[in-house]
Tab-separated table of C-alpha atoms in Angstrom:
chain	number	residue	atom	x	y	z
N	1	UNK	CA	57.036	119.484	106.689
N	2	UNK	CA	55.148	119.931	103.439
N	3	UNK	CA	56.479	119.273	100.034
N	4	UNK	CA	55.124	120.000	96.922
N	5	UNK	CA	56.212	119.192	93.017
N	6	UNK	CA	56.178	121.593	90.457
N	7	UNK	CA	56.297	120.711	86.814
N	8	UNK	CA	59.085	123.097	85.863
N	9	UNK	CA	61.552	123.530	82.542
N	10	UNK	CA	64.633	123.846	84.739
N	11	UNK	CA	66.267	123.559	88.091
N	12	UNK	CA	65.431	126.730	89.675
N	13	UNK	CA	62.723	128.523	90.729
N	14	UNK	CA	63.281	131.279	88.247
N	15	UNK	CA	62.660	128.760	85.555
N	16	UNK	CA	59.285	128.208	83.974
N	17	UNK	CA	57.047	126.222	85.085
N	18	UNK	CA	56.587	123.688	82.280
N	19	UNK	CA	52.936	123.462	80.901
N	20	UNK	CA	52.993	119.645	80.779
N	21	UNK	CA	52.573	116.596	83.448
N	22	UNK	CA	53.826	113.656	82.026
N	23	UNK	CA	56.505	114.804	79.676
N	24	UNK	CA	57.664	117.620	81.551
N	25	UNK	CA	61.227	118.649	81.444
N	26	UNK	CA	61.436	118.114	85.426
N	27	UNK	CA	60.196	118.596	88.625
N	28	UNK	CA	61.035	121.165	91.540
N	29	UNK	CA	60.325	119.816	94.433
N	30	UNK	CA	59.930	122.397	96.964
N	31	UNK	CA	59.486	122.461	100.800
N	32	UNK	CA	57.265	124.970	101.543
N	33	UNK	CA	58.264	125.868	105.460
N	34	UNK	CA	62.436	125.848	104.032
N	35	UNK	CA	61.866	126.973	100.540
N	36	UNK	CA	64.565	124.616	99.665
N	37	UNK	CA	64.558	122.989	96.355
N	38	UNK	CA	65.392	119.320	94.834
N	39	UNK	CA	65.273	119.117	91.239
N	40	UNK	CA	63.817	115.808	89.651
N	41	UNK	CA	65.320	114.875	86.207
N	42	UNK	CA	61.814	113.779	83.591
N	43	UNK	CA	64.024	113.368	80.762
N	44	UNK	CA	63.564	109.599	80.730
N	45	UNK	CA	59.938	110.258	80.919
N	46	UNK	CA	59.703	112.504	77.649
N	47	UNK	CA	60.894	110.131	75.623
N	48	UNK	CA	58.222	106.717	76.405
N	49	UNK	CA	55.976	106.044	73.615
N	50	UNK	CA	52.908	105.723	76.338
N	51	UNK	CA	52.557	106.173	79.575
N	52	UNK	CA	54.202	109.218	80.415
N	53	UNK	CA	52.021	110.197	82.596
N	54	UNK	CA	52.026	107.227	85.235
N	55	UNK	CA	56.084	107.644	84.912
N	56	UNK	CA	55.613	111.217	86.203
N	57	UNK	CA	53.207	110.516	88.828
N	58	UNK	CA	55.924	107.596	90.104
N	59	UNK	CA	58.747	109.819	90.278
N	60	UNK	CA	56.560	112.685	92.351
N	61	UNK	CA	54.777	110.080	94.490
N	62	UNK	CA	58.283	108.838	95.669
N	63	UNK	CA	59.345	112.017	96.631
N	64	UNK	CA	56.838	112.555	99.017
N	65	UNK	CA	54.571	115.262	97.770
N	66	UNK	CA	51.267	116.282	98.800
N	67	UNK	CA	50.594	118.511	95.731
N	68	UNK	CA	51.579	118.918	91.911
N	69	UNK	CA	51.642	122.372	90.134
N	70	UNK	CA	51.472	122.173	86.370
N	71	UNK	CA	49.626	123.345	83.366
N	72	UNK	CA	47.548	120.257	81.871
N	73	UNK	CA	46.993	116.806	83.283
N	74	UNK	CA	46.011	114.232	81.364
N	75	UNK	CA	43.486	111.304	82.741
N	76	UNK	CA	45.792	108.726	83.453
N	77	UNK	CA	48.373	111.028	85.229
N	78	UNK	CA	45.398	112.151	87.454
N	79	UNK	CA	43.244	109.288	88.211
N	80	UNK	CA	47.460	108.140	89.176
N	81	UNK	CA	48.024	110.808	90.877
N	82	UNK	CA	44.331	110.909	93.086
N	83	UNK	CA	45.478	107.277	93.745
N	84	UNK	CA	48.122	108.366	95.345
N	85	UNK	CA	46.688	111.198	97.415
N	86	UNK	CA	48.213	113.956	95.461
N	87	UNK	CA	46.138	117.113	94.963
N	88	UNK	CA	46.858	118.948	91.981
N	89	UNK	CA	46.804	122.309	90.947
N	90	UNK	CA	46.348	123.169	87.103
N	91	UNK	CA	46.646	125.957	84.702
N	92	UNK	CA	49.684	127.414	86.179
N	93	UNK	CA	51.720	127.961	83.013
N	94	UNK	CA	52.908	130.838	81.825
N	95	UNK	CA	54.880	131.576	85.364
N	96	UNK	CA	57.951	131.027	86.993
N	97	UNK	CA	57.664	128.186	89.446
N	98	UNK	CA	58.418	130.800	92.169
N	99	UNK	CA	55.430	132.329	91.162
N	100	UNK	CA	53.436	128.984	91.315
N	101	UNK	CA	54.654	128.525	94.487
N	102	UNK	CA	53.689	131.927	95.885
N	103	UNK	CA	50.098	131.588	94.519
N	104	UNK	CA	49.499	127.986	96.063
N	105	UNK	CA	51.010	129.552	99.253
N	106	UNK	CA	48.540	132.507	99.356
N	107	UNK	CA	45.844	130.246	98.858
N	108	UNK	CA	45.237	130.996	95.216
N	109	UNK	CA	45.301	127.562	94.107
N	110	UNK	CA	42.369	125.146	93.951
N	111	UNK	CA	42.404	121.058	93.986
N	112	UNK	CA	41.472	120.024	90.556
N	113	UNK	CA	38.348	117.248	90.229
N	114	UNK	CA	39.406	116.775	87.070
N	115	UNK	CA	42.007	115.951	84.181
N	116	UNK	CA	42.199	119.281	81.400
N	117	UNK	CA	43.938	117.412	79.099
N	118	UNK	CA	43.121	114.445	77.112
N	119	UNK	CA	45.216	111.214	76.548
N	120	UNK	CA	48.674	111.097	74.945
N	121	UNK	CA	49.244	114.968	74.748
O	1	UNK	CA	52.623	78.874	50.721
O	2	UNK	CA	51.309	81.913	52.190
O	3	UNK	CA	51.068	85.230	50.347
O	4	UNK	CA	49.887	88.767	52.204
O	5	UNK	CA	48.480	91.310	49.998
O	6	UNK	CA	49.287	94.838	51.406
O	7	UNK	CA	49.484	98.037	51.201
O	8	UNK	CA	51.158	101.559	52.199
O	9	UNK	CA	48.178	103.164	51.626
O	10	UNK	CA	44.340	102.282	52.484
O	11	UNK	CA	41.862	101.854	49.790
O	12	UNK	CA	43.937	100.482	46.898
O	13	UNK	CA	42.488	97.362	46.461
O	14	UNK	CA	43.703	94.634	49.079
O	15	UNK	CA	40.790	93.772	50.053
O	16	UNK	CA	39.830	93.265	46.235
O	17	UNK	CA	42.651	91.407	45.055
O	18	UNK	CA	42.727	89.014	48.215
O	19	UNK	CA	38.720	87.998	47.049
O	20	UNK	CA	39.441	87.609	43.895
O	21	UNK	CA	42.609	85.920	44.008
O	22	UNK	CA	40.886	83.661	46.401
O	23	UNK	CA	38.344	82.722	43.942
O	24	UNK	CA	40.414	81.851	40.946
O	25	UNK	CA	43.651	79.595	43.014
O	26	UNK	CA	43.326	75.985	42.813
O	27	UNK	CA	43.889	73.743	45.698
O	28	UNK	CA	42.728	73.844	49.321
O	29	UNK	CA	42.677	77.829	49.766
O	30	UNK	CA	42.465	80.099	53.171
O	31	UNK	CA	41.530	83.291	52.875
O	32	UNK	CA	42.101	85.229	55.884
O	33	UNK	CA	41.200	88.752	56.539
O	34	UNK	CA	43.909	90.292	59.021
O	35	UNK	CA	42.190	93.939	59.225
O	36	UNK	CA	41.267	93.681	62.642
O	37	UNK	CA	40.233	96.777	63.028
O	38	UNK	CA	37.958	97.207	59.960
O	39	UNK	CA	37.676	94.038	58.214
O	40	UNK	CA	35.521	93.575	55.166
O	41	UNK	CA	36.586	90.686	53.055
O	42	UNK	CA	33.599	88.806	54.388
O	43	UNK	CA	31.712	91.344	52.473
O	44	UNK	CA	33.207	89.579	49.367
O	45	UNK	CA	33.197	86.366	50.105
O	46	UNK	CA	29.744	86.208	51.692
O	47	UNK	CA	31.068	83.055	53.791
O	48	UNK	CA	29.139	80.992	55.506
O	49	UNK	CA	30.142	81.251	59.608
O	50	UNK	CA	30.837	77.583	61.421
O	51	UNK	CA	32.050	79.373	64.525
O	52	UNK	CA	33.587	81.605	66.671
O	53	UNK	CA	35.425	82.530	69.985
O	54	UNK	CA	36.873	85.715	71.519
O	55	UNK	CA	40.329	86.161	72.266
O	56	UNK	CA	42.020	87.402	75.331
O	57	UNK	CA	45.220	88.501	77.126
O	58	UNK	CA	46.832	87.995	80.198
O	59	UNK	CA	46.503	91.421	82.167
O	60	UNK	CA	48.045	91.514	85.780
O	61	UNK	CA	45.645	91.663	89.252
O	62	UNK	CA	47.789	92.293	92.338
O	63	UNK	CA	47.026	91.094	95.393
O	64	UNK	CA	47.812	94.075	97.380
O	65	UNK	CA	48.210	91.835	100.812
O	66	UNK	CA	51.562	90.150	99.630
O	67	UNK	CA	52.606	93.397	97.957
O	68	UNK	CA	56.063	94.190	99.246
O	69	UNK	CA	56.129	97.619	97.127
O	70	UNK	CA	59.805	96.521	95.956
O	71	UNK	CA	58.869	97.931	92.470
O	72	UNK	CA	60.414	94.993	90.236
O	73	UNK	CA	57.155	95.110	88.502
O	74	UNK	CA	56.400	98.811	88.065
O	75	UNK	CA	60.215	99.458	86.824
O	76	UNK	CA	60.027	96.457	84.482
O	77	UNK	CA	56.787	97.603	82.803
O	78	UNK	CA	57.611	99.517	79.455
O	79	UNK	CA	54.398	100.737	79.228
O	80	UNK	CA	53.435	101.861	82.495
O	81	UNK	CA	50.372	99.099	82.665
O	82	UNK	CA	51.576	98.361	86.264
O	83	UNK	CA	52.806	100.793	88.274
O	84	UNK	CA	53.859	100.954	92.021
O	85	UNK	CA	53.305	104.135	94.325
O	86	UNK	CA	55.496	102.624	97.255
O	87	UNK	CA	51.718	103.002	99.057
O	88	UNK	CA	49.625	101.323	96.367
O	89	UNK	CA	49.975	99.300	93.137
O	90	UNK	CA	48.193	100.647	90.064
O	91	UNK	CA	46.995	98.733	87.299
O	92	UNK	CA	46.259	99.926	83.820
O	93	UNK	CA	45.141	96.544	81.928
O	94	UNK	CA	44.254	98.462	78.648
O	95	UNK	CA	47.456	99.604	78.142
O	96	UNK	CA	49.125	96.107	79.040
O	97	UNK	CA	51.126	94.251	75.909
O	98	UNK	CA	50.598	90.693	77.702
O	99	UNK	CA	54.094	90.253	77.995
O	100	UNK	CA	53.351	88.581	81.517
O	101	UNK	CA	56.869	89.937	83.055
O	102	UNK	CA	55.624	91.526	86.158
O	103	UNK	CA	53.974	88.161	86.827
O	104	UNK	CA	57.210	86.548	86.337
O	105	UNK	CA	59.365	89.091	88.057
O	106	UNK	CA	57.180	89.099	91.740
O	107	UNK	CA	59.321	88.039	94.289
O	108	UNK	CA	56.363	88.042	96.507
O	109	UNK	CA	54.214	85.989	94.032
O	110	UNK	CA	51.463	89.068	94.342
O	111	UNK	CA	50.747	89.429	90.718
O	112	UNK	CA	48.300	87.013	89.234
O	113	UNK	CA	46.418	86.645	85.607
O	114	UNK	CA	43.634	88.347	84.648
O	115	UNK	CA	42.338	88.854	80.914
O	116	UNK	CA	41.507	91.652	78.890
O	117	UNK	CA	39.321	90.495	75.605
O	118	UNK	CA	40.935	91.305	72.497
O	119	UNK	CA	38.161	90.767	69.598
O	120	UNK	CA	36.344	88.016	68.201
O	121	UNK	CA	37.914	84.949	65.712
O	122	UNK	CA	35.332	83.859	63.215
O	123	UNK	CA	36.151	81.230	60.599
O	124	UNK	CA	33.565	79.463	57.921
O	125	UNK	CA	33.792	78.490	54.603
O	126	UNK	CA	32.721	80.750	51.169
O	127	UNK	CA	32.095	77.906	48.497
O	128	UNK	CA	35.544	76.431	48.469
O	129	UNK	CA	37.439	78.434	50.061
O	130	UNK	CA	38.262	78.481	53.754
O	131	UNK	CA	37.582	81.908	55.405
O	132	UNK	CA	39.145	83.218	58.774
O	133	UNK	CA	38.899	86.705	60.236
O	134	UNK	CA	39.656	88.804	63.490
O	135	UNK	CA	37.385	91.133	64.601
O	136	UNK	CA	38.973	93.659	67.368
O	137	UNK	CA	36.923	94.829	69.946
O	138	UNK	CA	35.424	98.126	70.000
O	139	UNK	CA	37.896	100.859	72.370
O	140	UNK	CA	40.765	97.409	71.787
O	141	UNK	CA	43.744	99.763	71.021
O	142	UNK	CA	45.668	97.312	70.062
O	143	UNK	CA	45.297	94.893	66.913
O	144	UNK	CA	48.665	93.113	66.641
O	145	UNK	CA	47.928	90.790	70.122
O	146	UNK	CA	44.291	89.773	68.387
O	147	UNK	CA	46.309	89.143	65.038
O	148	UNK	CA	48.559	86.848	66.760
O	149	UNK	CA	45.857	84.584	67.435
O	150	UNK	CA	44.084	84.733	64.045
O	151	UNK	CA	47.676	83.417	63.356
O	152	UNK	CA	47.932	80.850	65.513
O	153	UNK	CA	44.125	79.509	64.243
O	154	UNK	CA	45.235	79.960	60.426
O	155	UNK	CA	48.102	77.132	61.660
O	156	UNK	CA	45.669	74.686	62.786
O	157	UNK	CA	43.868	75.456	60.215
O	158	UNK	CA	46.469	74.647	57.626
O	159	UNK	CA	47.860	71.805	59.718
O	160	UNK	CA	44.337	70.281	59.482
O	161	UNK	CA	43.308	70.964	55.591
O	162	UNK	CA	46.683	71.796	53.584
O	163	UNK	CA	46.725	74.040	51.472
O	164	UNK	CA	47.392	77.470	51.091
O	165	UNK	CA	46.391	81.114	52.675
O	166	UNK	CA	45.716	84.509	51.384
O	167	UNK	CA	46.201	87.019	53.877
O	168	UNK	CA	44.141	90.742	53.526
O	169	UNK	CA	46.478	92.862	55.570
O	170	UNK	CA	45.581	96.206	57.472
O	171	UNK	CA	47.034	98.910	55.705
O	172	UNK	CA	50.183	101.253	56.338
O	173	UNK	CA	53.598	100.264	57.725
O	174	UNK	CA	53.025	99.886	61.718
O	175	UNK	CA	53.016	97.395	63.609
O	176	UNK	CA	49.655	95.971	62.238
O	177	UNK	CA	50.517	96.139	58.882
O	178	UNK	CA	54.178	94.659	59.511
O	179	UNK	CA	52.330	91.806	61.946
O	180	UNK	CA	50.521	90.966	58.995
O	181	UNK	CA	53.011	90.250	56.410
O	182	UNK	CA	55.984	88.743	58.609
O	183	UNK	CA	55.335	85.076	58.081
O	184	UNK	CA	54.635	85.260	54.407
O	185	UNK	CA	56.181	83.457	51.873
O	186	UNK	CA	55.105	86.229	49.228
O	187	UNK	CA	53.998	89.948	49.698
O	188	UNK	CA	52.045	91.914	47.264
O	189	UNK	CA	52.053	95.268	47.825
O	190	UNK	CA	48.650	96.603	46.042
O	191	UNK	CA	48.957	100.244	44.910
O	192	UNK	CA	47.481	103.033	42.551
O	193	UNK	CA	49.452	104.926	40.358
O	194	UNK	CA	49.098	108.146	42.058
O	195	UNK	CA	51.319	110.488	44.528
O	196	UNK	CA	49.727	109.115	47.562
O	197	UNK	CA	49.889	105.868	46.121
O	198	UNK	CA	53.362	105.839	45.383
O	199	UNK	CA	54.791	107.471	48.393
O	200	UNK	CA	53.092	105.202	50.368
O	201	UNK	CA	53.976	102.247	48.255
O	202	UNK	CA	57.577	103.331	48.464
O	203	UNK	CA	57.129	103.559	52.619
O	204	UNK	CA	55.709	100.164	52.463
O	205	UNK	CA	58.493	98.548	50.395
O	206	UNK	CA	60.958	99.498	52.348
O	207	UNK	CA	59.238	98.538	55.696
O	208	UNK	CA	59.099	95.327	54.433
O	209	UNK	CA	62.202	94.803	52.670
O	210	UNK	CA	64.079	93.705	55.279
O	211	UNK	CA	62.089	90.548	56.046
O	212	UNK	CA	64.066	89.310	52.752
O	213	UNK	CA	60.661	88.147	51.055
O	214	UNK	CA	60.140	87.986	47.541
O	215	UNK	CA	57.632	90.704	46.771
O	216	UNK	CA	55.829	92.089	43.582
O	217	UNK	CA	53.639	94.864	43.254
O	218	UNK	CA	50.093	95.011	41.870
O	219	UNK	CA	49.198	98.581	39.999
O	220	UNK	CA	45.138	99.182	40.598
O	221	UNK	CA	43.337	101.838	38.759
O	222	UNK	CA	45.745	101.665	35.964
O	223	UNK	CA	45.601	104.135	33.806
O	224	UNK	CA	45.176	106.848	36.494
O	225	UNK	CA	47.202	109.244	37.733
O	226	UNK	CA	51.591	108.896	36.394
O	227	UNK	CA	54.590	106.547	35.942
O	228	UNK	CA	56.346	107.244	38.758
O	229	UNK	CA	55.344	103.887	40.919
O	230	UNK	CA	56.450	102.382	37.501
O	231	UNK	CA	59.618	103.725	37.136
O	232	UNK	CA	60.241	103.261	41.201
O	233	UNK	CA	59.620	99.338	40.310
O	234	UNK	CA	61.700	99.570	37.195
O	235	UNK	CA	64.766	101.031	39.387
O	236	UNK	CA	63.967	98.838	42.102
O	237	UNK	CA	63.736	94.942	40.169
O	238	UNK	CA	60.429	95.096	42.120
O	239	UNK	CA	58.363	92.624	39.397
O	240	UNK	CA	55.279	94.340	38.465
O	241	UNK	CA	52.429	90.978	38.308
O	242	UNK	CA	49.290	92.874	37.693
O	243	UNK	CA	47.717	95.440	36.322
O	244	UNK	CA	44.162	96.006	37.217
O	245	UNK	CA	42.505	99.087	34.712
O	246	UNK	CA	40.984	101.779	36.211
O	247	UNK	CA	37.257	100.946	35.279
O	248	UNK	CA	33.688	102.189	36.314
O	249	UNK	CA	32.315	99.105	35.773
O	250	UNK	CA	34.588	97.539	38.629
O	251	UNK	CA	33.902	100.292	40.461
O	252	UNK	CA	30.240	99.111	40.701
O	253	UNK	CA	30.997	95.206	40.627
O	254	UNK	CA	33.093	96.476	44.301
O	255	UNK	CA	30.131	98.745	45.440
O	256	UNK	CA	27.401	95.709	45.194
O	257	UNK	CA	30.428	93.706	47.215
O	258	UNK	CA	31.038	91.303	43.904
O	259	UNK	CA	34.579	89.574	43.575
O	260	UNK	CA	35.740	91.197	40.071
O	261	UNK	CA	37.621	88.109	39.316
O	262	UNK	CA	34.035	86.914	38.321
O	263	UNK	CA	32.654	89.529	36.713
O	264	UNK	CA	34.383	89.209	33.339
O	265	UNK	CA	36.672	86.733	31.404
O	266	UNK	CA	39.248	89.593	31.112
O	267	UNK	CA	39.261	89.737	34.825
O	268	UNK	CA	39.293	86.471	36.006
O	269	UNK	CA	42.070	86.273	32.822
O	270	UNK	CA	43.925	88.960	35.028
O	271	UNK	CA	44.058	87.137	38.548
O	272	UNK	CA	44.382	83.368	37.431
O	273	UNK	CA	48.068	85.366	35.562
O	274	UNK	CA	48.643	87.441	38.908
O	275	UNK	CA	48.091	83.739	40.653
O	276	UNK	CA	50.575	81.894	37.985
O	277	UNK	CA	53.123	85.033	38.683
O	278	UNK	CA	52.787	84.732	42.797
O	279	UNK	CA	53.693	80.578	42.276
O	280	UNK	CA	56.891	81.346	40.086
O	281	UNK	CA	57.875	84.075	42.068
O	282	UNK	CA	57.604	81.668	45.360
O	283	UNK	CA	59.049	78.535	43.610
O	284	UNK	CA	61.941	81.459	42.776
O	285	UNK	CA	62.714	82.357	46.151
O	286	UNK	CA	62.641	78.572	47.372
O	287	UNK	CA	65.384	77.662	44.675
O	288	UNK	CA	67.406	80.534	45.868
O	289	UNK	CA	67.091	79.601	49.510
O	290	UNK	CA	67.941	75.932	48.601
O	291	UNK	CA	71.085	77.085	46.666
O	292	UNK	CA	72.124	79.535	50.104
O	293	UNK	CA	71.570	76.242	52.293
């Protein structure tokens, strides 16, 4: 079984996928051989002064993903997140997450070596 | 007694007025420069160093062998300096506040201290006056832990030669600024009579209001600019106990790093009042507290 997290501005797959890491609005967890989804509140996340980005990589590292989807990562989030053995995939905004999804699974997504986004954004 | 002299806004004369306040009081005087991230009343003073240490915090190491991965510590950490995986601990000492709860919260007693310098404490004396300043350390992103220990050394200091301190405080109204000012006795609040002077000087004011101090205002480059940090004052009771003209020739005295207290009798005139006006407004506020007790 295979999950991955995708930074996304709603529950469903139809919903965006939410350009931001550490203060996204949430994260779709999806399991790519089911296609079922788990939605993961980040609201608590959005609002911490610093640190956001750990926060985020906490939350998706306990629920067992091997990848993220989002738009930017910032250098905390992924030297967190390559800690934890996450790939991630960047630059995915402007989708739905369904979309995200169906890119990653056709192969279309590559394993970032590094963060796009600078500290505290 | 100590008195800080700040600001809401940068460059209106703190660092000026500290120096040359410094120069005219009478007694054992401290003068300690609490800019930790750009300080420059040494400039001023030209003091002569006797010594100086660096300053730390305690940052956490985990010992990943006794790590349970309960995640007391990662869900205790506010600021996400510690943070637990459930397959590995991560540690992010620069953006640790020293608080030391993870250490205290291990059941599995896996956390232990490490130390993350802060910045550099230098103290010396500048004819005499006593001189104390923190230095933080270059990519430090935080100046309020380093503050707290130029503090702590201005207490011994004042514990071991009386006297009183003059604090140069790091502009604005964050945590820095408000750091600075807390244990004062009296705050001046240095400003120039312009819109970004006032609206500052307003922010400032009422950041600091609530720590119930008696305060005054000093108006630099008087002369410049409108009435309105007057008026605000006026409306306000806030006691205006200086006026410092707005003057080329003080502009050079401050470019060649001079204390303008001692560049003219009008001057030194100017701060040995402002000094009279800071003891009456302290001996003020300690007759009103004795009245309240």
């Amino acid at each position: 079984m295979s999950k991955i997290a995708v930074t996304s501005e709603g529950p469903s797959l139809d919903d965006l996928v939410d350009p931001r890491f550490g203060r996204a609005a949430g994260f779709l967890v999806v399991d790519l051989d089911t296609m079922k989804t788990e939605y993961i509140d980040n609201g608590q996340t959005q609002v911490m002064a610093q640190g956001a980005g750990i926060q985020a990589t906490e939350l998706v590292a306990r629920a067992g993903v091997s990848w993220v989807l989002s738009g930017y990562v910032g250098p905390k989030a992924f030297q967190a997140l390559s800690a934890a053995g996450i790939n991630v995939g960047q630059n995915l905004e402007g989708m739905t997450v369904r979309q995200a999804v169906e890119r990653f699974k056709a192969g279309g997504v590559e394993s970032a070596q590094a963060p796009n986004r600078e500290a505290g954004r | 007694m100590i008195v800080s002299v700040a600001s809401g806004k940068g460059g209106t004369g703190k660092t000026t007025v500290t120096a040359s306040l410094a120069s005219v009081w009478d007694g054992p005087v401290h003068a300690v420069d609490l800019d930790v991230e750009e300080p420059n009343l040494h400039l001023f003073l030209n003091p002569v160093i006797a010594g100086a240490e660096k300053a730390h915090m305690p940052v956490p190491v985990v010992e990943e062998a006794l790590c349970t991965h309960c995640g007391a510590c990662s869900d205790l950490c506010q600021f996400k300096a510690i943070s637990d995986l459930k397959t590995l601990v991560l540690t992010f000492p620069e953006m640790c506040h020293g608080c030391g709860g993870c250490m205290a919260i291990c059941p599995e007693k896996a956390i232990s201290r490490g130390t993350r310098e802060l910045g550099e404490i230098s103290w010396g004396v500048s004819g005499k006056v006593h001189f104390l300043m923190g230095r933080l350390r270059v990519g430090e992103a935080m100046s309020p832990p380093l503050m707290r220990h130029v503090k702590a050394m201005l207490g011994r200091m004042l514990d071991a030669k009386g006297g009183d301190a003059i604090i140069d405080a790091p502009p604005g109204v964050s945590c820095p600024a408000v750091n600075a000012v807390m244990d004062s006795d009296v705050i001046l609040l240095v400003t120039e009579p312009t819109p970004f002077g006032f609206y500052d000087f307003e922010l400032a004011w009422r950041a600091f209001t609530p720590f119930n101090r008696p305060m005054g205002a000093v108006i630099n480059r008087a002369g410049l600019g409108n009435d309105a940090v007057l008026r605000f004052c006026s409306d306000k009771g806030i006691p205006i106990l200086a006026s410092i003209p707005y003057d080329r020739a003080i502009a050079e005295a401050y470019s060649q790093g001079r204390i303008i207290a001692e560049t003219s009798p009008e001057l030194r005139e100017t701060f040995v009042a402002l000094k009279g006006e800071i003891q009456a407004l302290a001996r003020q506020a300690g007759r009103k507290e004795a009245a309240h007790a």
